[in-house]
Structure formats: structure tokens, C-alpha cells
Amino acid sequence: MTKHLTVLLFIKLVWGQTSIAVFDFENNGIKDREVRQLTTRLESELVKIGDFRVVERTRIDDLLKEQKLQLSGCVEECLIDVGKMLGAKQVVMGSVGEMGGLITLSAKLVDAESGELIRTSNYDAVKGLSELIISGLNIVALELANKKIPSRPKQNSWENRIEKAGIAKEMDEEEANLASL
């Protein structure tokens, strides 16, 4: 009886997942190996959420070789077609780059059949690639999966600095600014 229940739960889990293909981000000013690692990490974050079955990267590479395609010249329509050939229901694509001293990542989830944009997510990492890897990609994955994102306190707000220091909230803003110096 428990074997049958386990098998049924497994089937429900697999059938409830959407098959997606995650393509390398367009590179706008960082190292190619960093772009590749960010893509791999986003795949991992999407798998951990549990709503997606991610097409294995080697299958994408094999299909591209077989079809004699290169991702560097492949525009969005081409990526969607490759995703369909892989049996993916949805594709994830986007761009990552450096701009104004921060690393910015934009990702979009697209329906492979209709080409319709389902969801987007943007993340600007002030602290660079380490921030993007440690927390940014998890947030992007959650947003693409339409999941609730845990709230984070603003690290640099004067209210948080006062609370951490144990100073009474009754202080006016001028006193708070002096206390934070």
C-alpha cells in the first residue's frame, strides 16, 4: 500500500512540473565563464524550487551541434524554437552585464509554443557577482516561478541601524542621523 502511495506521489510530482530550457544569458560586459556559471546557478535554483524539470545542459549543446546552430547568433525566436525541439514547454533567457558599478541581470520566462512572455525578473547586485550568486539568483528563480519572496530588511536604513544599536525609536530624525555617524 505504501509503495503504491509513494509511486502515485512521485507521478503527481513529475506530471505537475513544467519542462523548461535555460539558455545562457546574453553577455553585456562580464567574463564569459561568469555568464556560464550564473546560468548554471540559475538552473540549480529553479530545480530547488521544485516546479520545473530543467532540460539538461548537455542536451541543449548536443541539439545545437546537431542542428549546426550557435547560441551567439541565436535571437529570441531561435531560442524558443530550440526549446520546442528539446520538448520544453517554457524557456528562460535574458542578459547580464556590468553597468554603473553594479551587476544587473534580467531574466524572462517565455512560453515555447506561443512565444508569449510569461514572467520577468530583474536583479541589480550592488556588491557584484558575489551578491548575485548568494542571494540574487534565488530571488530571480522565485520570481520566475511566481513564488513569494522572503522579505529582507533594508541593511542601510537609519531605522535598522538605530534598532540594532538599541536606541529608542522616540528619537527624532536629526538625533538618529547623529547616532548613526
Short mmCIF file of C-alpha atoms in Angstrom, two decimals, residues 22-180:
data_model
loop_
_atom_site.label_atom_id
_atom_site.label_comp_id
_atom_site.label_asym_id
_atom_site.label_seq_id
_atom_site.Cartn_x
_atom_site.Cartn_y
_atom_site.Cartn_z
CA VAL A 22 17.53 27.62 -19.57
CA PHE A 23 19.77 29.32 -22.12
CA ASP A 24 23.00 31.20 -21.44
CA PHE A 25 22.44 34.85 -20.70
CA GLU A 26 23.45 37.44 -23.24
CA ASN A 27 26.76 38.86 -22.04
CA ASN A 28 26.90 42.63 -21.65
CA GLY A 29 30.31 43.25 -20.18
CA ILE A 30 31.40 40.48 -17.82
CA LYS A 31 33.57 37.41 -18.43
CA ASP A 32 32.09 34.56 -20.49
CA ARG A 33 32.88 31.99 -17.78
CA GLU A 34 30.98 34.12 -15.25
CA VAL A 35 27.93 34.24 -17.52
CA ARG A 36 28.07 30.45 -17.89
CA GLN A 37 28.32 29.99 -14.10
CA LEU A 38 25.39 32.34 -13.48
CA THR A 39 23.28 30.35 -15.95
CA THR A 40 24.23 27.07 -14.27
CA ARG A 41 23.42 28.51 -10.85
CA LEU A 42 20.00 29.77 -12.02
CA GLU A 43 19.23 26.25 -13.34
CA SER A 44 20.08 24.88 -9.90
CA GLU A 45 17.89 27.44 -8.13
CA LEU A 46 14.95 26.63 -10.43
CA VAL A 47 15.33 22.90 -9.75
CA LYS A 48 15.42 23.51 -5.98
CA ILE A 49 12.06 25.31 -6.16
CA GLY A 50 10.55 22.07 -7.47
CA ASP A 51 8.08 23.44 -10.03
CA PHE A 52 10.34 22.81 -13.02
CA ARG A 53 12.08 19.98 -14.82
CA VAL A 54 15.13 21.63 -16.35
CA VAL A 55 16.44 20.29 -19.66
CA GLU A 56 20.00 19.11 -19.09
CA ARG A 57 22.62 21.47 -20.50
CA THR A 58 24.33 18.68 -22.47
CA ARG A 59 21.06 18.02 -24.33
CA ILE A 60 20.93 21.68 -25.36
CA ASP A 61 24.58 21.61 -26.50
CA ASP A 62 24.06 18.33 -28.41
CA LEU A 63 21.00 19.69 -30.23
CA LEU A 64 22.84 22.87 -31.16
CA LYS A 65 25.72 20.82 -32.62
CA GLU A 66 23.30 18.53 -34.44
CA GLN A 67 21.38 21.46 -35.93
CA LYS A 68 24.64 23.36 -36.57
CA LEU A 69 23.42 26.34 -34.56
CA GLN A 70 25.33 28.70 -32.32
CA LEU A 71 23.73 30.50 -29.42
CA SER A 72 25.80 33.62 -30.05
CA GLY A 73 23.84 34.39 -33.22
CA CYS A 74 20.59 32.97 -31.99
CA VAL A 75 17.89 35.58 -31.29
CA GLU A 76 14.90 35.04 -29.00
CA GLU A 77 12.79 33.36 -31.69
CA CYS A 78 15.60 30.91 -32.38
CA LEU A 79 15.96 30.08 -28.67
CA ILE A 80 12.23 29.42 -28.42
CA ASP A 81 12.45 27.05 -31.42
CA VAL A 82 15.40 25.21 -29.83
CA GLY A 83 13.41 24.94 -26.61
CA LYS A 84 10.49 23.39 -28.52
CA MET A 85 12.83 20.90 -30.22
CA LEU A 86 14.04 19.88 -26.76
CA GLY A 87 10.46 19.29 -25.60
CA ALA A 88 10.48 22.26 -23.22
CA LYS A 89 7.17 23.98 -22.52
CA GLN A 90 8.93 27.17 -21.46
CA VAL A 91 12.34 28.77 -21.95
CA VAL A 92 14.37 31.07 -19.75
CA MET A 93 16.58 33.67 -21.40
CA GLY A 94 17.94 37.08 -20.61
CA SER A 95 21.03 39.19 -20.16
CA VAL A 96 23.64 40.01 -17.55
CA GLY A 97 26.17 42.79 -17.51
CA GLU A 98 28.01 45.48 -15.63
CA MET A 99 26.56 48.97 -15.56
CA GLY A 100 27.32 51.90 -13.32
CA GLY A 101 29.33 49.82 -10.86
CA LEU A 102 26.72 47.11 -10.35
CA ILE A 103 25.96 43.78 -11.95
CA THR A 104 22.49 43.73 -13.47
CA LEU A 105 20.62 40.60 -14.53
CA SER A 106 17.35 40.46 -16.45
CA ALA A 107 15.62 37.12 -16.99
CA LYS A 108 12.39 36.21 -18.73
CA LEU A 109 10.26 33.11 -18.83
CA VAL A 110 8.66 32.57 -22.23
CA ASP A 111 6.03 30.06 -23.41
CA ALA A 112 7.74 27.87 -26.03
CA GLU A 113 4.54 27.30 -28.02
CA SER A 114 3.12 30.80 -28.27
CA GLY A 115 6.25 32.89 -27.66
CA GLU A 116 4.24 34.77 -25.02
CA LEU A 117 6.20 36.42 -22.23
CA ILE A 118 5.01 34.77 -19.01
CA ARG A 119 7.11 36.48 -16.34
CA THR A 120 10.24 38.60 -15.93
CA SER A 121 12.70 39.20 -13.14
CA ASN A 122 15.45 41.79 -12.72
CA TYR A 123 18.14 41.92 -10.08
CA ASP A 124 20.76 44.63 -9.57
CA ALA A 125 23.68 43.49 -7.42
CA VAL A 126 25.39 46.46 -5.80
CA LYS A 127 28.02 44.18 -4.25
CA GLY A 128 28.81 42.50 -7.57
CA LEU A 129 28.81 38.87 -8.59
CA SER A 130 29.05 37.55 -5.04
CA GLU A 131 25.74 39.19 -4.11
CA LEU A 132 24.13 37.95 -7.32
CA ILE A 133 25.22 34.36 -6.65
CA ILE A 134 24.50 34.34 -2.91
CA SER A 135 21.02 35.87 -2.98
CA GLY A 136 20.12 37.38 -6.35
CA LEU A 137 19.70 34.21 -8.39
CA ASN A 138 17.45 32.66 -5.75
CA ILE A 139 15.21 35.74 -5.90
CA VAL A 140 15.17 35.64 -9.71
CA ALA A 141 14.22 31.94 -9.65
CA LEU A 142 11.44 32.58 -7.12
CA GLU A 143 10.06 35.43 -9.22
CA LEU A 144 10.14 33.34 -12.40
CA ALA A 145 8.31 30.57 -10.56
CA ASN A 146 5.79 33.12 -9.25
CA LYS A 147 6.66 32.26 -5.64
CA LYS A 148 6.63 34.55 -2.62
CA ILE A 149 9.99 36.14 -1.95
CA PRO A 150 11.05 36.31 1.69
CA SER A 151 11.23 39.91 2.83
CA ARG A 152 14.62 41.27 3.76
CA PRO A 153 15.22 44.30 5.96
CA LYS A 154 16.99 47.19 4.29
CA GLN A 155 20.54 46.94 5.56
CA ASN A 156 21.43 50.62 5.27
CA SER A 157 18.30 52.33 6.55
CA TRP A 158 18.86 54.53 9.57
CA GLU A 159 15.88 52.88 11.31
CA ASN A 160 17.59 49.48 11.25
CA ARG A 161 20.90 50.90 12.48
CA ILE A 162 19.10 52.51 15.43
CA GLU A 163 17.22 49.31 16.27
CA LYS A 164 20.44 47.30 16.15
CA ALA A 165 22.14 49.76 18.47
CA GLY A 166 19.22 49.51 20.92
CA ILE A 167 18.46 53.22 20.73
CA ALA A 168 14.87 54.26 21.49
CA LYS A 169 12.60 54.88 18.49
CA GLU A 170 11.32 58.10 20.05
CA MET A 171 14.43 59.93 18.87
CA ASP A 172 13.81 62.42 16.14
CA GLU A 173 15.46 62.00 12.74
CA GLU A 174 18.19 64.53 13.46
CA GLU A 175 19.27 62.70 16.59
CA ALA A 176 19.10 59.40 14.71
CA ASN A 177 21.39 60.71 11.99
CA LEU A 178 23.90 61.84 14.62
CA ALA A 179 23.72 58.45 16.33
CA SER A 180 24.46 56.61 13.08
#
